[in-house]
Tab-separated table of C-alpha atoms in Angstrom:
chain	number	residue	atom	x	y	z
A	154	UNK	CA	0.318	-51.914	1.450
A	155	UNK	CA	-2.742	-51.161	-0.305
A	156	UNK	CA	-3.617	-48.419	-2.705
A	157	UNK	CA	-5.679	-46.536	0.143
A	158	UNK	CA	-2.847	-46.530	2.380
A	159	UNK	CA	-0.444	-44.716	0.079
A	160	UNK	CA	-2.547	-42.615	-1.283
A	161	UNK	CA	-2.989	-41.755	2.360
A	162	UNK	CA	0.661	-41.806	2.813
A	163	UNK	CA	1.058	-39.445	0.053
A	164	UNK	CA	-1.577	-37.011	1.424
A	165	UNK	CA	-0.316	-36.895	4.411
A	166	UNK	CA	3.349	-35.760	3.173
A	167	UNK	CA	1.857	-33.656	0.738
A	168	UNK	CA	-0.121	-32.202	3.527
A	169	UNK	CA	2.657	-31.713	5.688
A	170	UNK	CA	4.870	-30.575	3.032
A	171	UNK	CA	2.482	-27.826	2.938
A	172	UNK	CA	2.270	-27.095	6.412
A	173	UNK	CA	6.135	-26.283	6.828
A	174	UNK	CA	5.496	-24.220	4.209
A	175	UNK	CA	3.372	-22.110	5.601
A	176	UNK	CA	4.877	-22.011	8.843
A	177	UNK	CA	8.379	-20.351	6.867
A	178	UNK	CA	5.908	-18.393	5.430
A	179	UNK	CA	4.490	-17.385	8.401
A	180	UNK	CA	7.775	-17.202	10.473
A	181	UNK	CA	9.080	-14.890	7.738
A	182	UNK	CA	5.672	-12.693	7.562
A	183	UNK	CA	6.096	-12.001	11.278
A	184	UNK	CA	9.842	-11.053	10.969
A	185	UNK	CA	9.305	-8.287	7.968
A	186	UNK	CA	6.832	-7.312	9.765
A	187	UNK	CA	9.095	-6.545	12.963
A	188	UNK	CA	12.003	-5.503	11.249
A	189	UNK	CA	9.906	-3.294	9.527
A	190	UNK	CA	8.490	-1.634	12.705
A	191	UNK	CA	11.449	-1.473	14.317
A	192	UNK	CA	13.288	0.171	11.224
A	193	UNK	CA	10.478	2.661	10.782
A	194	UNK	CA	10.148	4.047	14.417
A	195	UNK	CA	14.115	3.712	15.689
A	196	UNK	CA	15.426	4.711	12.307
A	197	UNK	CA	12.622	6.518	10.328
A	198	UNK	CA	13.941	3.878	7.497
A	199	UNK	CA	10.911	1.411	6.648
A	200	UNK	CA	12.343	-1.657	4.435
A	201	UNK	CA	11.282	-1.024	1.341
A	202	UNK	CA	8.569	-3.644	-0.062
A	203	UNK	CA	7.675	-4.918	2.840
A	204	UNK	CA	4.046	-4.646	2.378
A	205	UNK	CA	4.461	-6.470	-0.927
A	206	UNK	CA	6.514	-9.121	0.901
A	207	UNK	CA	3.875	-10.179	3.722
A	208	UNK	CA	1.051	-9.523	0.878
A	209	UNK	CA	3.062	-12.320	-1.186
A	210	UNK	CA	3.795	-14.077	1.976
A	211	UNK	CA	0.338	-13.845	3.483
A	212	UNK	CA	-0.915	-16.000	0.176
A	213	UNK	CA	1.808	-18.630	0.902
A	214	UNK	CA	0.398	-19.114	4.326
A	215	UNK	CA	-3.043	-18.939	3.956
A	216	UNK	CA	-3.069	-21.286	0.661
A	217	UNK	CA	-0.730	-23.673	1.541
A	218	UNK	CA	-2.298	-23.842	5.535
A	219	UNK	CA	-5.815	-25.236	4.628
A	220	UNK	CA	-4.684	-28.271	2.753
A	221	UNK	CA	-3.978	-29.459	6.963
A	222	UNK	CA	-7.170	-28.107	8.051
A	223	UNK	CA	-8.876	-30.099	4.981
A	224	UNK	CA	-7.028	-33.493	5.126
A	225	UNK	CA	-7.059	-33.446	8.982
A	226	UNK	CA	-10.726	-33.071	9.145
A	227	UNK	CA	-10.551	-29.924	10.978
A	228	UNK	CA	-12.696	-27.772	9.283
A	229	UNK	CA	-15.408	-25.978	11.684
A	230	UNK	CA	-18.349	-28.079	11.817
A	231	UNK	CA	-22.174	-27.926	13.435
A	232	UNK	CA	-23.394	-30.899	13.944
A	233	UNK	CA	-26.324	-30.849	15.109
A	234	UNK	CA	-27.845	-33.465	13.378
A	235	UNK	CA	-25.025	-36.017	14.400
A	236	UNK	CA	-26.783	-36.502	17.966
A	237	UNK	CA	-30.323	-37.282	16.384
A	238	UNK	CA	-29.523	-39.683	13.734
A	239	UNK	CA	-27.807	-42.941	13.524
A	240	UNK	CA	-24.211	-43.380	12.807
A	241	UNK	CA	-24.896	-44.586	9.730
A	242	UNK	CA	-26.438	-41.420	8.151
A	243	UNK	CA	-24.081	-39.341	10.044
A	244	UNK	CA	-21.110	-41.407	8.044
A	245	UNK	CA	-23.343	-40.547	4.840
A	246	UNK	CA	-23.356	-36.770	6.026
A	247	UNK	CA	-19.573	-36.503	6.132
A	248	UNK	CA	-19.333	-38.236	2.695
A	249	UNK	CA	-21.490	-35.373	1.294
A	250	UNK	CA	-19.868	-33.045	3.249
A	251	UNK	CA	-16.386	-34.260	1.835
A	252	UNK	CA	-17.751	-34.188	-1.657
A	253	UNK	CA	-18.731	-30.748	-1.479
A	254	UNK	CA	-15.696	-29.433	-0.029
A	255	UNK	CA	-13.945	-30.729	-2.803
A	256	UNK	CA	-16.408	-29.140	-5.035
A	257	UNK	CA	-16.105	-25.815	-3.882
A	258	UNK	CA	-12.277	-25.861	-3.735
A	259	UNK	CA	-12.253	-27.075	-7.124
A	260	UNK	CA	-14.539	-24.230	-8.577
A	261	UNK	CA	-12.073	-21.579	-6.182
A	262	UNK	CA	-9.557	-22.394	-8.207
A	263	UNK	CA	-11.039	-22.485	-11.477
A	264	UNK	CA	-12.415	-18.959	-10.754
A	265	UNK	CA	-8.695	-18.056	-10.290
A	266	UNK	CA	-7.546	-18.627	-13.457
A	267	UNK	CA	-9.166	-16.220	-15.392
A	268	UNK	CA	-7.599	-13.409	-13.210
A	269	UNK	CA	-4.607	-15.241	-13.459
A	270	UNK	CA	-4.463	-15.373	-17.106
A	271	UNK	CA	-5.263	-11.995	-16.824
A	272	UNK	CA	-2.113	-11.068	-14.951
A	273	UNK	CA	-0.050	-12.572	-16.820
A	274	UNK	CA	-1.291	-11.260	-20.208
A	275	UNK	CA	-1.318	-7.388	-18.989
A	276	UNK	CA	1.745	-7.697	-17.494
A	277	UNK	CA	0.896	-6.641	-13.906
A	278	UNK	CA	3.648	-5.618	-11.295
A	279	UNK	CA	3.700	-5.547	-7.793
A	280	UNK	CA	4.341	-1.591	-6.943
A	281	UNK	CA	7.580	-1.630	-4.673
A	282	UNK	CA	8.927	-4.872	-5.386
A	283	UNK	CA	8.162	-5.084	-9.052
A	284	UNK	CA	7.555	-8.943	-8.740
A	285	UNK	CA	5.071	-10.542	-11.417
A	286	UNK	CA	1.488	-10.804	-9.833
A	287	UNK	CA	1.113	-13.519	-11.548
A	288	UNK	CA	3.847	-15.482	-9.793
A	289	UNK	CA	1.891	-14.986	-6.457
A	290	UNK	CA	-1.436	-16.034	-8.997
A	291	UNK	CA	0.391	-19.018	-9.796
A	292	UNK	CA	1.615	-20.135	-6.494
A	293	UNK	CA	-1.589	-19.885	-5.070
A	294	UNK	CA	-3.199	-21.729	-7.916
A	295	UNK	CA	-0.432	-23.990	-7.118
A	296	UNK	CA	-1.303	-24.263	-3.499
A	297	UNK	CA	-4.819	-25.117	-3.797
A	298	UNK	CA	-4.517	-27.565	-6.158
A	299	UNK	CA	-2.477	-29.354	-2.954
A	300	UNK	CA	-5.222	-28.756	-0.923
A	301	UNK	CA	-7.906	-30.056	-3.372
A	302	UNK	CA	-5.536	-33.121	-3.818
A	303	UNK	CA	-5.487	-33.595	0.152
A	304	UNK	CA	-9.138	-32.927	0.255
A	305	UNK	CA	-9.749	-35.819	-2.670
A	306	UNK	CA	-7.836	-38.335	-0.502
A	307	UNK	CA	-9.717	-37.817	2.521
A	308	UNK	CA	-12.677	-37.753	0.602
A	309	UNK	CA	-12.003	-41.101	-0.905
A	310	UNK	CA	-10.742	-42.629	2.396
A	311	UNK	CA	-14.638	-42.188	3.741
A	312	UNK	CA	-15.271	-41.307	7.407
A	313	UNK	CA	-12.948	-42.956	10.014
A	314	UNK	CA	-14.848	-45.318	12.051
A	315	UNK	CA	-13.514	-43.841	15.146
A	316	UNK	CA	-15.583	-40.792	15.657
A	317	UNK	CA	-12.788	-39.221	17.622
A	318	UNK	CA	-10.491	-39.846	14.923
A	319	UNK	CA	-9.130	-37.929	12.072
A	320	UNK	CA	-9.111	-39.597	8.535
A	321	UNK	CA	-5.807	-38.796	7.469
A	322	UNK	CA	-4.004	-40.466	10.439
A	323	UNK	CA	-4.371	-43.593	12.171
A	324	UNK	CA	-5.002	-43.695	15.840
């Protein structure tokens, strides 16, 4: 087995890893969410924190969701230029493409550190649950730093030959 291959092995777990994360996190955003409702109208009894839980939760989805999105190759594309230029430049496209994603993760999450640091250094608290913002700083921080690892491999694996294909899994 190559170095490619489990790099691309290890992306795709990672990826995955993520995914079933986020689908908990999901699962459990939508429950709260119902319990709450149902507690509040039948019972005039809210749960307590449960806007700080799907807040909290909400981050675990969203950040821990694109790292699929990015090493499936699923990201919302025009391409326009595709059908006017040969496959070769199109290839080229998608390389730049890649790199830039990458890029722009990469600077996301180095703009979240300050805030992070922040957080943490003031001592911040999340109002009903009293639960360190920076935990939900740092698990985000976390998160993307999966996704721009996911992003890297696919980046490095270059444009499937197969333009039907997705780079992160073999067809």
């Amino acid at each position: 087995m190559s170095a490619r291959d489990r790099l691309l092995m290890f992306g795709e777990r990672l990826q995955r890893a993520q995914l079933w994360l986020s689908v908990v996190a999901l699962v459990a955003l939508m429950m709260v969410t119902v319990v709450d409702v149902f507690m509040r109208y039948l019972f005039n009894r809210p749960v307590r924190g449960s806007f700080d839980a799907v807040e909290g939760l909400l981050l675990v989805f969203v950040f821990n969701s694109m790292a699929a999105t990015f090493f499936g190759r699923r990201n919302v594309v025009i391409d326009l230029i595709d059908t006017f230029v040969p496959r070769r430049v199109a290839g080229w496209l998608i390389r730049v493409t890649d790199v830039l994603s990458v890029g722009v993760l990469a600077l996301l999450a180095w703009a979240m550190l300050g805030p992070a640091m922040q957080s943490y250094g003031y001592g911040e608290l999340k109002q009903d649950l009293g639960l360190p913002i920076f935990i939900l700083w740092f698990v985000a921080i976390l998160s993307l730093a999966g996704t721009i690892f996911c992003a890297a491999v696919i980046t490095a694996a270059g444009p499937s030959p197969d333009p039907s294909a997705t780079a992160g899994q073999p067809e």
